[in-house]
Amino acid sequence: MPASAASIPGGAQQFCGSQICLYYHSSEQGAQWVANDAEWGDLSGQTFNAQGNFGNVWDGYGQAIRNNAASVANGGYDTVYVYVYRAVDGWGPYDSVGAGGYGNLVNTWNNEASYSIYNHG
């Protein structure tokens, strides 16, 4: 794994029924944003638009996702890569979370711009 990559081990989670759930706070807390697309090359303009699952469930609701997410959950069947840059800017450093995994972002904590199920690193 490149130095600019971090793997989020997580575990068997039961609260993200989508390919990806991004959370406003660490430990999957606060408002969330969910998507089932294989790839989202630019999160600009997207907001935390759903009630979260745990503590402070509305914190961050309506806030921009880009550069504001602290944790991630993967409810899909593919590894998800969360990237620092937009696709047009070359993706860049990333965090990866395997199917069923969840945890706090490391390289992309409050510094994410895109995600993909494809490793562009």
mmCIF file of C-alpha atoms in Angstrom, residues 46-112:
data_model
loop_
_atom_site.group_PDB
_atom_site.id
_atom_site.type_symbol
_atom_site.label_atom_id
_atom_site.label_comp_id
_atom_site.label_asym_id
_atom_site.label_seq_id
_atom_site.Cartn_x
_atom_site.Cartn_y
_atom_site.Cartn_z
ATOM 1 C CA GLN A 46 -23.243 17.612 -2.085
ATOM 2 C CA THR A 47 -24.437 18.050 1.507
ATOM 3 C CA PHE A 48 -25.003 15.843 4.520
ATOM 4 C CA ASN A 49 -28.685 15.269 3.876
ATOM 5 C CA ALA A 50 -29.782 12.410 6.107
ATOM 6 C CA GLN A 51 -30.147 11.757 9.805
ATOM 7 C CA GLY A 52 -27.282 9.721 11.176
ATOM 8 C CA ASN A 53 -27.469 6.540 13.215
ATOM 9 C CA PHE A 54 -25.731 7.411 16.463
ATOM 10 C CA GLY A 55 -25.005 10.371 18.751
ATOM 11 C CA ASN A 56 -25.673 13.905 17.500
ATOM 12 C CA VAL A 57 -27.694 12.510 14.593
ATOM 13 C CA TRP A 58 -28.418 15.930 13.053
ATOM 14 C CA ASP A 59 -25.031 17.626 13.644
ATOM 15 C CA GLY A 60 -23.689 18.700 10.269
ATOM 16 C CA TYR A 61 -27.022 18.380 8.466
ATOM 17 C CA GLY A 62 -26.970 20.666 5.416
ATOM 18 C CA GLN A 63 -23.186 21.157 5.583
ATOM 19 C CA ALA A 64 -21.063 20.524 2.503
ATOM 20 C CA ILE A 65 -19.575 17.043 2.333
ATOM 21 C CA ARG A 66 -16.395 18.088 0.589
ATOM 22 C CA ASN A 67 -13.689 18.604 3.210
ATOM 23 C CA ASN A 68 -16.138 17.943 6.068
ATOM 24 C CA ALA A 69 -16.462 14.158 6.480
ATOM 25 C CA ALA A 70 -14.796 12.480 9.438
ATOM 26 C CA SER A 71 -15.838 8.844 9.083
ATOM 27 C CA VAL A 72 -17.105 6.336 6.557
ATOM 28 C CA ALA A 73 -19.045 3.084 6.352
ATOM 29 C CA ASN A 74 -19.249 0.684 3.422
ATOM 30 C CA GLY A 75 -22.485 -1.259 3.067
ATOM 31 C CA GLY A 76 -21.649 -2.511 -0.412
ATOM 32 C CA TYR A 77 -19.767 -5.476 -1.819
ATOM 33 C CA ASP A 78 -16.693 -3.636 -3.134
ATOM 34 C CA THR A 79 -13.858 -1.814 -1.410
ATOM 35 C CA VAL A 80 -14.461 1.946 -1.467
ATOM 36 C CA TYR A 81 -11.628 4.447 -1.913
ATOM 37 C CA VAL A 82 -12.147 7.978 -0.560
ATOM 38 C CA TYR A 83 -9.804 10.449 -2.270
ATOM 39 C CA VAL A 84 -8.330 13.832 -1.341
ATOM 40 C CA TYR A 85 -8.736 15.263 -4.858
ATOM 41 C CA ARG A 86 -11.477 15.340 -7.452
ATOM 42 C CA ALA A 87 -11.166 12.968 -10.408
ATOM 43 C CA VAL A 88 -10.188 15.825 -12.751
ATOM 44 C CA ASP A 89 -7.382 16.736 -10.338
ATOM 45 C CA GLY A 90 -5.891 13.237 -10.259
ATOM 46 C CA TRP A 91 -7.623 11.589 -7.233
ATOM 47 C CA GLY A 92 -4.483 11.677 -5.006
ATOM 48 C CA PRO A 93 -4.008 10.186 -1.521
ATOM 49 C CA TYR A 94 -6.851 8.043 -0.250
ATOM 50 C CA ASP A 95 -8.393 5.950 2.485
ATOM 51 C CA SER A 96 -9.862 2.550 1.650
ATOM 52 C CA VAL A 97 -12.612 0.691 3.451
ATOM 53 C CA GLY A 98 -13.509 -2.879 2.581
ATOM 54 C CA ALA A 99 -17.004 -4.238 2.092
ATOM 55 C CA GLY A 100 -18.821 -4.120 5.417
ATOM 56 C CA GLY A 101 -16.093 -1.963 6.953
ATOM 57 C CA TYR A 102 -16.357 1.337 8.757
ATOM 58 C CA GLY A 103 -14.194 3.748 10.706
ATOM 59 C CA ASN A 104 -12.643 7.163 10.922
ATOM 60 C CA LEU A 105 -11.008 8.652 7.865
ATOM 61 C CA VAL A 106 -7.232 9.015 8.133
ATOM 62 C CA ASN A 107 -5.673 10.655 5.048
ATOM 63 C CA THR A 108 -8.955 12.225 4.010
ATOM 64 C CA TRP A 109 -10.349 13.359 7.402
ATOM 65 C CA ASN A 110 -12.066 16.691 6.568
ATOM 66 C CA ASN A 111 -10.082 16.598 3.315
ATOM 67 C CA GLU A 112 -12.074 14.477 0.847
#
